[in-house]
XYZ file of C-alpha atoms in Angstrom:
377
model
C 0.005 0.079 -0.038
C 2.822 2.498 0.969
C 4.489 1.871 -2.503
C 1.312 2.539 -4.267
C 0.873 5.923 -2.240
C 4.570 6.732 -3.082
C 4.227 6.085 -6.703
C 1.022 8.397 -6.967
C 3.033 11.322 -5.145
C 5.954 10.778 -7.567
C 3.548 10.927 -10.796
C 1.655 13.897 -9.235
C 5.225 15.917 -8.702
C 6.093 14.937 -12.181
C 2.770 16.217 -13.728
C 3.088 19.474 -11.848
C 6.474 20.010 -13.058
C 5.711 19.795 -16.910
C 2.363 21.224 -16.781
C 2.646 24.624 -18.541
C 1.635 27.821 -16.671
C -0.958 30.130 -18.365
C -2.003 33.721 -17.522
C -5.194 32.280 -15.979
C -3.776 28.916 -14.857
C -6.331 26.182 -14.175
C -4.700 23.330 -12.279
C -6.548 20.141 -11.492
C -8.039 20.213 -8.196
C -6.097 17.133 -6.755
C -5.459 18.695 -3.244
C -7.055 21.702 -1.242
C -6.923 25.092 -3.111
C -4.179 27.495 -2.136
C -5.456 29.628 0.841
C -3.698 32.578 -0.461
C -5.747 35.939 -0.439
C -5.663 38.632 -2.900
C -3.876 40.718 -0.227
C -0.807 38.606 -0.751
C -0.322 39.662 -4.413
C 2.794 41.552 -4.621
C 1.980 43.504 -7.533
C -1.440 44.861 -6.981
C -2.359 48.041 -8.763
C -1.217 51.522 -7.501
C -4.676 53.102 -8.322
C -6.848 52.462 -5.108
C -9.990 51.876 -7.275
C -8.446 49.349 -9.270
C -6.819 47.638 -6.272
C -10.070 47.370 -4.587
C -11.511 45.735 -7.924
C -8.845 43.207 -7.753
C -9.411 42.154 -4.251
C -13.203 41.685 -4.860
C -12.627 39.931 -8.195
C -10.200 37.458 -6.564
C -12.265 37.041 -3.396
C -15.242 36.395 -5.556
C -13.457 33.666 -7.680
C -13.397 35.829 -10.885
C -9.888 35.731 -11.511
C -6.775 33.944 -10.484
C -3.236 35.015 -10.356
C -0.783 34.457 -13.224
C 1.578 32.898 -10.518
C 1.677 32.445 -6.813
C 1.473 35.879 -5.434
C 1.358 37.615 -8.774
C -1.613 39.200 -10.541
C -0.145 40.865 -13.570
C -2.310 43.866 -13.812
C -0.551 45.417 -16.685
C -0.652 42.022 -18.668
C -3.004 42.294 -21.884
C -6.098 40.317 -21.448
C -6.743 37.795 -23.986
C -10.208 36.681 -25.528
C -10.195 33.637 -23.574
C -9.378 35.108 -20.155
C -12.120 37.604 -20.812
C -14.625 34.520 -21.366
C -13.323 32.951 -18.094
C -13.836 36.109 -16.129
C -17.538 36.305 -17.238
C -18.118 32.542 -16.798
C -16.844 32.612 -13.225
C -18.601 35.929 -12.636
C -21.970 33.940 -13.401
C -20.844 31.070 -11.044
C -19.562 28.529 -13.692
C -23.052 27.418 -14.530
C -23.726 24.114 -16.354
C -24.940 24.290 -20.007
C -25.957 22.324 -22.977
C -24.154 23.954 -25.792
C -21.758 22.360 -28.032
C -18.475 23.899 -29.083
C -18.709 25.840 -32.236
C -15.223 26.802 -32.581
C -12.559 24.619 -34.366
C -9.721 26.476 -32.348
C -11.159 26.075 -28.845
C -9.419 22.710 -27.886
C -11.360 20.061 -25.970
C -10.125 20.075 -22.248
C -8.467 23.450 -22.642
C -8.628 25.742 -19.478
C -11.023 28.107 -21.301
C -13.148 25.544 -23.140
C -16.094 25.618 -20.753
C -16.211 29.391 -20.476
C -16.061 29.981 -24.220
C -18.743 27.497 -25.099
C -21.189 28.896 -22.262
C -20.421 32.640 -23.233
C -20.896 31.842 -27.092
C -24.113 29.980 -26.177
C -25.556 33.014 -24.330
C -24.411 35.469 -27.251
C -21.970 37.134 -24.903
C -18.971 36.357 -27.413
C -19.014 35.982 -31.180
C -16.342 34.373 -33.425
C -14.420 36.136 -36.248
C -15.569 36.078 -39.782
C -13.568 32.820 -40.275
C -15.620 30.976 -37.836
C -13.046 30.743 -35.258
C -12.816 32.265 -31.739
C -8.909 33.134 -31.620
C -8.719 32.564 -27.866
C -5.112 34.202 -27.498
C -5.838 37.271 -29.420
C -5.293 40.494 -27.287
C -8.426 42.159 -26.463
C -9.306 45.976 -26.850
C -11.234 48.122 -24.378
C -14.147 48.372 -26.655
C -14.366 44.632 -27.290
C -14.427 44.123 -23.570
C -17.064 46.662 -23.077
C -19.155 45.043 -25.648
C -18.667 41.612 -23.909
C -20.022 43.314 -20.672
C -23.072 44.751 -22.480
C -23.979 41.471 -24.031
C -23.595 39.886 -20.515
C -26.064 42.603 -19.083
C -28.475 41.788 -21.832
C -28.213 38.151 -20.751
C -28.896 38.992 -17.004
C -31.887 41.092 -18.076
C -33.198 38.416 -20.278
C -32.637 35.400 -17.984
C -32.451 36.709 -14.392
C -34.565 40.068 -14.762
C -31.785 42.290 -13.605
C -32.006 45.769 -14.987
C -29.595 47.003 -17.662
C -31.104 50.218 -19.297
C -30.688 53.603 -17.748
C -31.399 57.235 -19.042
C -28.469 59.047 -17.311
C -25.195 59.739 -18.594
C -24.039 61.673 -21.755
C -21.533 60.643 -24.215
C -20.837 64.300 -24.798
C -18.924 64.370 -21.486
C -16.162 62.301 -23.099
C -13.563 63.582 -25.500
C -12.908 60.539 -27.664
C -16.432 59.119 -28.304
C -15.645 59.507 -31.919
C -13.084 56.767 -31.699
C -15.593 54.109 -30.727
C -16.228 51.470 -33.544
C -19.725 51.095 -35.011
C -20.075 47.618 -33.284
C -19.482 49.063 -29.823
C -21.731 52.164 -30.020
C -24.593 50.717 -28.071
C -22.230 49.171 -25.542
C -20.726 52.431 -24.674
C -24.050 54.387 -24.496
C -25.030 51.563 -22.016
C -21.703 51.755 -20.058
C -21.809 55.642 -19.897
C -25.434 55.388 -18.684
C -24.453 52.954 -15.894
C -21.641 55.448 -14.888
C -19.008 52.698 -15.543
C -16.884 55.535 -16.784
C -16.225 58.835 -14.792
C -17.271 61.978 -16.411
C -14.389 63.706 -18.261
C -12.220 60.604 -18.328
C -10.852 59.069 -21.578
C -12.605 56.051 -23.084
C -9.682 54.920 -24.968
C -11.874 52.327 -26.916
C -8.989 51.233 -29.244
C -6.498 50.649 -26.293
C -5.607 47.243 -25.430
C -7.448 46.124 -22.284
C -5.159 44.851 -19.359
C -6.227 42.550 -16.488
C -6.673 45.406 -14.255
C -8.828 47.190 -16.884
C -11.042 44.116 -17.238
C -11.442 43.651 -13.586
C -12.163 47.260 -12.834
C -14.769 47.378 -15.623
C -16.436 44.294 -14.324
C -16.399 45.687 -10.705
C -18.010 48.930 -11.728
C -21.015 47.003 -13.424
C -21.921 46.050 -9.822
C -21.966 49.196 -8.020
C -23.578 47.800 -4.899
C -20.557 45.421 -4.349
C -18.798 48.882 -3.414
C -19.620 49.614 0.249
C -19.176 53.397 -0.782
C -22.582 53.006 -2.707
C -24.486 52.511 0.574
C -25.479 55.270 2.860
C -25.769 52.687 5.433
C -24.554 48.797 5.239
C -24.778 47.298 8.603
C -24.050 43.860 7.336
C -21.885 42.986 10.315
C -24.192 44.358 13.083
C -24.715 41.445 15.700
C -27.572 40.394 17.840
C -30.399 41.760 15.639
C -33.756 40.165 14.789
C -34.468 41.669 11.546
C -33.172 43.815 8.657
C -34.582 47.173 7.273
C -34.164 48.093 3.756
C -34.686 51.756 3.631
C -35.282 53.985 0.424
C -34.450 57.537 0.757
C -36.722 60.494 0.289
C -36.148 63.279 -2.303
C -33.202 65.356 -1.413
C -31.810 66.219 -4.942
C -32.956 69.792 -5.807
C -31.137 70.260 -9.032
C -32.250 71.557 -12.337
C -31.767 68.142 -13.992
C -34.734 65.702 -13.469
C -32.366 63.278 -12.153
C -29.487 63.239 -9.828
C -26.756 62.422 -12.251
C -23.579 63.036 -10.261
C -22.338 62.280 -6.761
C -21.429 65.713 -5.256
C -20.577 65.970 -1.414
C -23.395 68.212 -0.620
C -26.185 66.034 -1.953
C -24.651 62.977 -0.458
C -24.670 64.777 2.925
C -28.210 65.641 2.510
C -29.065 62.080 1.534
C -27.622 60.718 4.707
C -29.034 63.435 6.853
C -32.515 62.814 5.544
C -32.140 58.918 6.459
C -30.824 59.955 9.956
C -34.100 61.753 10.612
C -35.913 58.230 10.421
C -33.261 55.615 11.117
C -33.762 55.818 14.901
C -37.219 54.349 14.536
C -35.674 51.046 13.479
C -32.501 51.173 15.396
C -33.337 48.602 18.106
C -32.738 44.878 17.051
C -32.352 45.539 13.317
C -29.727 45.779 10.829
C -30.258 48.859 8.544
C -29.507 49.039 4.803
C -29.833 52.162 2.645
C -28.400 52.485 -0.800
C -27.434 55.672 -2.658
C -29.387 55.849 -5.861
C -29.823 58.381 -8.694
C -33.046 59.757 -7.476
C -35.469 62.238 -9.223
C -35.478 65.852 -8.417
C -38.764 67.630 -7.730
C -38.677 69.162 -11.045
C -39.312 65.460 -12.517
C -42.726 65.446 -10.953
C -43.828 68.249 -12.905
C -42.567 67.136 -16.364
C -45.483 67.709 -18.974
C -44.042 64.843 -21.118
C -45.690 62.063 -19.153
C -43.858 59.371 -21.251
C -40.616 60.852 -20.215
C -41.682 61.054 -16.654
C -42.682 57.631 -16.647
C -39.398 56.354 -18.134
C -37.389 58.428 -15.446
C -39.185 56.759 -12.631
C -39.085 53.208 -14.086
C -35.344 53.528 -14.397
C -34.920 55.010 -10.934
C -36.859 52.045 -9.716
C -34.505 49.630 -11.606
C -31.568 51.189 -9.683
C -33.297 50.694 -6.482
C -34.198 47.227 -7.301
C -30.679 46.423 -8.367
C -29.552 47.318 -4.775
C -32.340 45.266 -3.068
C -31.459 42.232 -5.300
C -27.714 42.704 -4.389
C -28.766 42.911 -0.757
C -30.819 39.846 -1.019
C -28.078 37.747 -2.597
C -25.323 38.826 -0.601
C -26.344 40.031 2.918
C -29.927 38.910 3.745
C -29.308 35.167 4.577
C -32.926 34.566 5.033
C -33.547 37.055 7.685
C -36.983 38.873 8.153
C -37.175 42.070 6.154
C -38.798 45.372 6.884
C -39.285 47.563 3.649
C -39.305 51.273 4.544
C -39.455 54.610 2.682
C -40.646 58.165 2.595
C -41.974 60.155 -0.172
C -40.108 59.245 -3.365
C -38.660 56.258 -1.210
C -42.098 55.241 -0.383
C -43.032 54.929 -4.001
C -40.019 52.770 -4.618
C -40.746 50.653 -1.544
C -44.323 49.864 -2.915
C -42.664 49.155 -6.322
C -40.229 46.590 -4.576
C -43.240 45.208 -2.652
C -45.461 44.598 -5.756
C -42.490 43.417 -7.736
C -40.063 41.437 -5.819
C -42.409 39.939 -3.111
C -44.447 37.932 -5.692
C -42.082 35.101 -4.507
C -44.022 33.201 -1.846
C -40.822 32.304 0.140
C -39.957 36.169 0.141
C -43.316 36.879 1.454
C -42.676 34.694 4.445
C -39.646 36.803 5.281
C -41.671 40.201 5.094
C -42.596 41.878 8.313
C -44.177 44.983 6.930
C -43.782 47.897 4.250
C -43.887 51.203 5.761
C -44.416 53.409 2.662
C -45.161 56.829 4.241
C -45.712 60.147 2.319
C -47.038 58.349 -0.960
C -50.467 57.538 -2.181
C -51.658 53.839 -2.107
C -54.785 53.293 -4.091
C -57.537 51.007 -3.137
C -56.660 48.851 -6.144
C -53.127 48.466 -4.786
C -54.400 47.399 -1.372
Protein backbone atom coordinates (compact mmCIF):
# COMPACT_ATOMS: atom_id res chain seq x y z
CA UNK A 1 0.00 0.00 0.00
CA UNK A 2 2.82 2.42 0.93
CA UNK A 3 4.56 1.79 -2.41
CA UNK A 4 1.33 2.64 -4.30
CA UNK A 5 0.96 5.92 -2.39
CA UNK A 6 4.60 6.79 -3.06
CA UNK A 7 4.13 6.06 -6.78
CA UNK A 8 1.07 8.36 -6.92
CA UNK A 9 2.97 11.16 -5.20
CA UNK A 10 5.91 10.84 -7.61
CA UNK A 11 3.58 10.93 -10.62
CA UNK A 12 1.81 13.97 -9.22
CA UNK A 13 5.16 15.79 -8.78
CA UNK A 14 6.20 14.94 -12.33
CA UNK A 15 2.83 16.08 -13.72
CA UNK A 16 3.08 19.38 -11.86
CA UNK A 17 6.59 19.99 -13.13
CA UNK A 18 5.70 19.69 -16.81
CA UNK A 19 2.28 21.37 -16.71
CA UNK A 20 2.49 24.68 -18.64
CA UNK A 21 1.59 27.78 -16.68
CA UNK A 22 -0.89 30.15 -18.37
CA UNK A 23 -1.97 33.68 -17.59
CA UNK A 24 -5.17 32.26 -16.07
CA UNK A 25 -3.75 28.95 -14.86
CA UNK A 26 -6.24 26.18 -14.06
CA UNK A 27 -4.63 23.31 -12.14
CA UNK A 28 -6.63 20.13 -11.63
CA UNK A 29 -8.09 20.19 -8.12
CA UNK A 30 -6.22 17.20 -6.65
CA UNK A 31 -5.53 18.82 -3.29
CA UNK A 32 -7.13 21.61 -1.27
CA UNK A 33 -6.94 25.02 -3.02
CA UNK A 34 -4.15 27.39 -2.07
CA UNK A 35 -5.35 29.53 0.86
CA UNK A 36 -3.65 32.62 -0.53
CA UNK A 37 -5.70 35.81 -0.41
CA UNK A 38 -5.65 38.71 -2.84
CA UNK A 39 -3.87 40.78 -0.18
CA UNK A 40 -0.83 38.57 -0.74
CA UNK A 41 -0.41 39.67 -4.36
CA UNK A 42 2.89 41.50 -4.59
CA UNK A 43 1.89 43.57 -7.62
CA UNK A 44 -1.55 45.01 -6.89
CA UNK A 45 -2.34 48.15 -8.95
CA UNK A 46 -1.25 51.50 -7.54
CA UNK A 47 -4.66 53.03 -8.23
CA UNK A 48 -6.87 52.56 -5.16
CA UNK A 49 -10.05 51.85 -7.16
CA UNK A 50 -8.33 49.27 -9.36
CA UNK A 51 -6.76 47.65 -6.30
CA UNK A 52 -10.18 47.37 -4.64
CA UNK A 53 -11.57 45.82 -7.83
CA UNK A 54 -8.82 43.18 -7.91
CA UNK A 55 -9.39 42.28 -4.26
CA UNK A 56 -13.13 41.95 -4.89
CA UNK A 57 -12.69 39.89 -8.06
CA UNK A 58 -10.20 37.50 -6.48
CA UNK A 59 -12.27 37.04 -3.32
CA UNK A 60 -15.29 36.22 -5.49
CA UNK A 61 -13.43 33.72 -7.65
CA UNK A 62 -13.62 35.80 -10.83
CA UNK A 63 -9.85 35.93 -11.44
CA UNK A 64 -6.77 33.95 -10.49
CA UNK A 65 -3.19 35.09 -10.39
CA UNK A 66 -0.72 34.47 -13.18
CA UNK A 67 1.55 32.75 -10.66
CA UNK A 68 1.59 32.39 -6.92
CA UNK A 69 1.48 35.88 -5.42
CA UNK A 70 1.42 37.57 -8.84
CA UNK A 71 -1.62 39.20 -10.45
CA UNK A 72 0.02 40.92 -13.46
CA UNK A 73 -2.33 43.92 -13.65
CA UNK A 74 -0.60 45.34 -16.76
CA UNK A 75 -0.69 42.12 -18.75
CA UNK A 76 -2.95 42.39 -21.81
CA UNK A 77 -6.13 40.38 -21.39
CA UNK A 78 -6.81 37.70 -24.00
CA UNK A 79 -10.21 36.80 -25.41
CA UNK A 80 -10.05 33.49 -23.55
CA UNK A 81 -9.31 35.22 -20.24
CA UNK A 82 -12.26 37.58 -20.77
CA UNK A 83 -14.60 34.63 -21.38
CA UNK A 84 -13.33 32.93 -18.20
CA UNK A 85 -13.87 36.05 -16.10
CA UNK A 86 -17.51 36.34 -17.18
CA UNK A 87 -18.11 32.60 -16.79
CA UNK A 88 -16.80 32.69 -13.22
CA UNK A 89 -18.75 35.87 -12.56
CA UNK A 90 -21.90 33.90 -13.38
CA UNK A 91 -20.83 31.10 -11.04
CA UNK A 92 -19.56 28.62 -13.68
CA UNK A 93 -23.08 27.37 -14.55
CA UNK A 94 -23.79 24.11 -16.33
CA UNK A 95 -24.97 24.31 -19.94
CA UNK A 96 -26.04 22.16 -22.87
CA UNK A 97 -24.34 23.99 -25.74
CA UNK A 98 -21.80 22.37 -28.03
CA UNK A 99 -18.45 23.81 -29.01
CA UNK A 100 -18.82 25.75 -32.26
CA UNK A 101 -15.18 26.87 -32.59
CA UNK A 102 -12.55 24.63 -34.16
CA UNK A 103 -9.75 26.49 -32.36
CA UNK A 104 -11.18 25.94 -28.87
CA UNK A 105 -9.49 22.71 -27.88
CA UNK A 106 -11.34 20.07 -25.91
CA UNK A 107 -10.11 20.06 -22.33
CA UNK A 108 -8.46 23.48 -22.59
CA UNK A 109 -8.56 25.72 -19.51
CA UNK A 110 -10.99 28.06 -21.26
CA UNK A 111 -13.16 25.54 -23.17
CA UNK A 112 -16.22 25.58 -20.86
CA UNK A 113 -16.16 29.36 -20.47
CA UNK A 114 -16.05 29.97 -24.23
CA UNK A 115 -18.81 27.46 -24.99
CA UNK A 116 -21.06 28.95 -22.29
CA UNK A 117 -20.42 32.56 -23.33
CA UNK A 118 -20.96 31.78 -27.02
CA UNK A 119 -24.21 29.99 -26.20
CA UNK A 120 -25.50 33.07 -24.37
CA UNK A 121 -24.50 35.44 -27.17
CA UNK A 122 -21.91 37.15 -24.97
CA UNK A 123 -19.01 36.41 -27.30
CA UNK A 124 -18.96 35.97 -31.06
CA UNK A 125 -16.42 34.42 -33.39
CA UNK A 126 -14.53 36.10 -36.20
CA UNK A 127 -15.59 36.03 -39.84
CA UNK A 128 -13.45 32.92 -40.33
CA UNK A 129 -15.65 31.03 -37.87
CA UNK A 130 -12.91 30.81 -35.26
CA UNK A 131 -12.69 32.25 -31.74
CA UNK A 132 -8.96 33.13 -31.63
CA UNK A 133 -8.66 32.61 -27.87
CA UNK A 134 -5.16 34.02 -27.53
CA UNK A 135 -5.84 37.30 -29.38
CA UNK A 136 -5.34 40.48 -27.41
CA UNK A 137 -8.54 42.21 -26.34
CA UNK A 138 -9.32 45.90 -26.85
CA UNK A 139 -11.26 47.93 -24.32
CA UNK A 140 -14.20 48.37 -26.69
CA UNK A 141 -14.34 44.63 -27.30
CA UNK A 142 -14.53 43.97 -23.57
CA UNK A 143 -17.13 46.70 -22.99
CA UNK A 144 -19.19 45.02 -25.72
CA UNK A 145 -18.86 41.66 -23.95
CA UNK A 146 -20.04 43.28 -20.71
CA UNK A 147 -22.98 44.84 -22.54
CA UNK A 148 -24.01 41.46 -23.92
CA UNK A 149 -23.59 39.93 -20.47
CA UNK A 150 -25.92 42.62 -19.10
CA UNK A 151 -28.44 41.73 -21.80
CA UNK A 152 -28.16 38.09 -20.76
CA UNK A 153 -28.81 39.02 -17.12
CA UNK A 154 -31.77 41.14 -18.14
CA UNK A 155 -33.30 38.35 -20.24
CA UNK A 156 -32.61 35.41 -17.94
CA UNK A 157 -32.51 36.90 -14.43
CA UNK A 158 -34.56 40.08 -14.82
CA UNK A 159 -31.74 42.31 -13.65
CA UNK A 160 -32.06 45.85 -14.96
CA UNK A 161 -29.61 46.97 -17.62
CA UNK A 162 -31.15 50.10 -19.12
CA UNK A 163 -30.71 53.63 -17.88
CA UNK A 164 -31.41 57.14 -19.07
CA UNK A 165 -28.55 59.02 -17.41
CA UNK A 166 -25.11 59.77 -18.74
CA UNK A 167 -24.15 61.80 -21.76
CA UNK A 168 -21.52 60.63 -24.28
CA UNK A 169 -20.76 64.31 -24.90
CA UNK A 170 -18.97 64.30 -21.53
CA UNK A 171 -16.17 62.27 -23.11
CA UNK A 172 -13.73 63.68 -25.63
CA UNK A 173 -12.94 60.48 -27.54
CA UNK A 174 -16.39 59.05 -28.30
CA UNK A 175 -15.69 59.51 -32.02
CA UNK A 176 -13.07 56.75 -31.75
CA UNK A 177 -15.65 54.11 -30.81
CA UNK A 178 -16.21 51.50 -33.53
CA UNK A 179 -19.72 51.05 -34.90
CA UNK A 180 -20.12 47.61 -33.31
CA UNK A 181 -19.45 49.07 -29.83
CA UNK A 182 -21.64 52.19 -29.94
CA UNK A 183 -24.62 50.65 -28.13
CA UNK A 184 -22.30 49.09 -25.57
CA UNK A 185 -20.69 52.44 -24.75
CA UNK A 186 -24.03 54.22 -24.56
CA UNK A 187 -25.07 51.61 -22.00
CA UNK A 188 -21.75 51.78 -20.12
CA UNK A 189 -21.81 55.57 -19.89
CA UNK A 190 -25.40 55.51 -18.67
CA UNK A 191 -24.36 53.00 -16.00
CA UNK A 192 -21.57 55.35 -14.78
CA UNK A 193 -18.97 52.69 -15.58
CA UNK A 194 -16.80 55.54 -16.85
CA UNK A 195 -16.21 58.68 -14.82
CA UNK A 196 -17.29 61.93 -16.42
CA UNK A 197 -14.40 63.65 -18.21
CA UNK A 198 -12.11 60.61 -18.38
CA UNK A 199 -10.80 59.04 -21.59
CA UNK A 200 -12.74 56.07 -22.91
CA UNK A 201 -9.74 54.85 -24.94
CA UNK A 202 -11.83 52.32 -26.88
CA UNK A 203 -9.00 51.18 -29.18
CA UNK A 204 -6.46 50.69 -26.37
CA UNK A 205 -5.61 47.15 -25.37
CA UNK A 206 -7.45 45.96 -22.29
CA UNK A 207 -5.19 45.00 -19.39
CA UNK A 208 -6.15 42.55 -16.69
CA UNK A 209 -6.59 45.45 -14.27
CA UNK A 210 -8.81 47.25 -16.83
CA UNK A 211 -11.02 44.18 -17.26
CA UNK A 212 -11.46 43.60 -13.54
CA UNK A 213 -12.19 47.28 -12.90
CA UNK A 214 -14.83 47.38 -15.64
CA UNK A 215 -16.53 44.27 -14.24
CA UNK A 216 -16.47 45.72 -10.73
CA UNK A 217 -18.09 48.94 -11.88
CA UNK A 218 -20.93 46.96 -13.47
CA UNK A 219 -21.95 45.98 -9.94
CA UNK A 220 -22.07 49.28 -8.05
CA UNK A 221 -23.57 47.81 -4.90
CA UNK A 222 -20.56 45.54 -4.41
CA UNK A 223 -18.83 48.79 -3.39
CA UNK A 224 -19.62 49.74 0.21
CA UNK A 225 -19.25 53.42 -0.74
CA UNK A 226 -22.48 53.16 -2.73
CA UNK A 227 -24.45 52.46 0.44
CA UNK A 228 -25.41 55.25 2.78
CA UNK A 229 -25.84 52.56 5.44
CA UNK A 230 -24.57 48.98 5.23
CA UNK A 231 -24.87 47.31 8.61
CA UNK A 232 -24.03 43.82 7.39
CA UNK A 233 -21.76 43.11 10.38
CA UNK A 234 -24.12 44.32 13.09
CA UNK A 235 -24.63 41.53 15.64
CA UNK A 236 -27.55 40.38 17.84
CA UNK A 237 -30.38 41.66 15.66
CA UNK A 238 -33.72 40.10 14.81
CA UNK A 239 -34.48 41.58 11.38
CA UNK A 240 -33.22 43.77 8.52
CA UNK A 241 -34.55 47.15 7.42
CA UNK A 242 -34.18 48.03 3.74
CA UNK A 243 -34.74 51.78 3.57
CA UNK A 244 -35.20 53.90 0.44
CA UNK A 245 -34.42 57.57 0.86
CA UNK A 246 -36.85 60.48 0.21
CA UNK A 247 -36.17 63.21 -2.35
CA UNK A 248 -33.19 65.37 -1.43
CA UNK A 249 -31.88 66.30 -4.89
CA UNK A 250 -32.95 69.84 -5.77
CA UNK A 251 -30.97 70.33 -9.00
CA UNK A 252 -32.34 71.56 -12.31
CA UNK A 253 -31.84 68.17 -13.98
CA UNK A 254 -34.79 65.82 -13.49
CA UNK A 255 -32.38 63.16 -12.16
CA UNK A 256 -29.44 63.27 -9.76
CA UNK A 257 -26.72 62.40 -12.27
CA UNK A 258 -23.56 62.96 -10.24
CA UNK A 259 -22.29 62.26 -6.75
CA UNK A 260 -21.51 65.61 -5.19
CA UNK A 261 -20.57 65.90 -1.53
CA UNK A 262 -23.40 68.28 -0.60
CA UNK A 263 -26.17 66.07 -1.98
CA UNK A 264 -24.68 62.95 -0.43
CA UNK A 265 -24.56 64.74 2.93
CA UNK A 266 -28.26 65.69 2.55
CA UNK A 267 -29.01 62.11 1.52
CA UNK A 268 -27.55 60.70 4.74
CA UNK A 269 -29.05 63.50 6.83
CA UNK A 270 -32.57 62.73 5.66
CA UNK A 271 -32.05 59.04 6.46
CA UNK A 272 -30.87 59.92 9.96
CA UNK A 273 -34.18 61.66 10.63
CA UNK A 274 -35.89 58.25 10.41
CA UNK A 275 -33.22 55.66 11.10
CA UNK A 276 -33.70 55.83 14.88
CA UNK A 277 -37.20 54.41 14.55
CA UNK A 278 -35.71 51.12 13.37
CA UNK A 279 -32.47 51.18 15.38
CA UNK A 280 -33.27 48.59 18.03
CA UNK A 281 -32.79 44.93 17.07
CA UNK A 282 -32.38 45.52 13.31
CA UNK A 283 -29.64 45.86 10.73
CA UNK A 284 -30.10 48.91 8.50
CA UNK A 285 -29.46 48.98 4.74
CA UNK A 286 -29.91 52.14 2.66
CA UNK A 287 -28.47 52.43 -0.87
CA UNK A 288 -27.48 55.59 -2.65
CA UNK A 289 -29.44 55.87 -5.89
CA UNK A 290 -29.81 58.41 -8.71
CA UNK A 291 -33.13 59.75 -7.54
CA UNK A 292 -35.45 62.20 -9.26
CA UNK A 293 -35.48 65.87 -8.37
CA UNK A 294 -38.72 67.72 -7.64
CA UNK A 295 -38.71 69.00 -11.23
CA UNK A 296 -39.28 65.42 -12.50
CA UNK A 297 -42.69 65.38 -10.84
CA UNK A 298 -43.81 68.39 -12.92
CA UNK A 299 -42.68 67.23 -16.36
CA UNK A 300 -45.34 67.80 -19.01
CA UNK A 301 -43.96 64.92 -21.04
CA UNK A 302 -45.68 62.06 -19.19
CA UNK A 303 -43.90 59.37 -21.22
CA UNK A 304 -40.53 60.82 -20.23
CA UNK A 305 -41.68 61.08 -16.64
CA UNK A 306 -42.75 57.43 -16.61
CA UNK A 307 -39.43 56.41 -18.14
CA UNK A 308 -37.47 58.34 -15.51
CA UNK A 309 -39.22 56.70 -12.57
CA UNK A 310 -39.07 53.24 -14.12
CA UNK A 311 -35.31 53.55 -14.49
CA UNK A 312 -34.89 54.97 -11.01
CA UNK A 313 -36.80 51.98 -9.72
CA UNK A 314 -34.54 49.67 -11.74
CA UNK A 315 -31.54 50.99 -9.81
CA UNK A 316 -33.29 50.65 -6.44
CA UNK A 317 -34.31 47.12 -7.41
CA UNK A 318 -30.71 46.34 -8.32
CA UNK A 319 -29.57 47.40 -4.85
CA UNK A 320 -32.31 45.31 -3.23
CA UNK A 321 -31.42 42.21 -5.27
CA UNK A 322 -27.77 42.67 -4.34
CA UNK A 323 -28.78 42.94 -0.68
CA UNK A 324 -30.87 39.75 -0.93
CA UNK A 325 -28.14 37.76 -2.65
CA UNK A 326 -25.24 38.93 -0.50
CA UNK A 327 -26.42 40.09 2.92
CA UNK A 328 -29.91 38.92 3.87
CA UNK A 329 -29.31 35.20 4.49
CA UNK A 330 -33.00 34.48 5.03
CA UNK A 331 -33.57 37.08 7.75
CA UNK A 332 -36.95 38.84 8.27
CA UNK A 333 -37.26 42.07 6.26
CA UNK A 334 -38.89 45.44 6.86
CA UNK A 335 -39.27 47.59 3.74
CA UNK A 336 -39.40 51.28 4.52
CA UNK A 337 -39.34 54.58 2.67
CA UNK A 338 -40.63 58.11 2.73
CA UNK A 339 -41.92 60.20 -0.20
CA UNK A 340 -40.01 59.10 -3.34
CA UNK A 341 -38.58 56.29 -1.22
CA UNK A 342 -42.11 55.16 -0.34
CA UNK A 343 -42.96 54.99 -4.04
CA UNK A 344 -39.89 52.81 -4.61
CA UNK A 345 -40.73 50.62 -1.60
CA UNK A 346 -44.24 49.98 -2.94
CA UNK A 347 -42.74 49.05 -6.31
CA UNK A 348 -40.37 46.62 -4.59
CA UNK A 349 -43.26 45.14 -2.63
CA UNK A 350 -45.37 44.54 -5.75
CA UNK A 351 -42.45 43.31 -7.85
CA UNK A 352 -40.03 41.31 -5.73
CA UNK A 353 -42.41 39.91 -3.12
CA UNK A 354 -44.44 37.95 -5.63
CA UNK A 355 -42.08 35.16 -4.55
CA UNK A 356 -43.89 33.16 -1.85
CA UNK A 357 -40.70 32.33 0.02
CA UNK A 358 -39.77 36.00 0.17
CA UNK A 359 -43.29 36.85 1.36
CA UNK A 360 -42.64 34.70 4.43
CA UNK A 361 -39.68 36.93 5.32
CA UNK A 362 -41.63 40.20 5.06
CA UNK A 363 -42.64 41.80 8.36
CA UNK A 364 -44.13 45.02 6.98
CA UNK A 365 -43.77 47.71 4.35
CA UNK A 366 -43.81 51.21 5.83
CA UNK A 367 -44.46 53.45 2.82
CA UNK A 368 -45.11 56.90 4.27
CA UNK A 369 -45.86 60.07 2.34
CA UNK A 370 -47.04 58.41 -0.87
CA UNK A 371 -50.43 57.50 -2.26
CA UNK A 372 -51.62 53.90 -1.99
CA UNK A 373 -54.74 53.26 -4.01
CA UNK A 374 -57.60 50.98 -3.12
CA UNK A 375 -56.73 48.85 -6.15
CA UNK A 376 -53.15 48.40 -4.88
CA UNK A 377 -54.42 47.37 -1.45
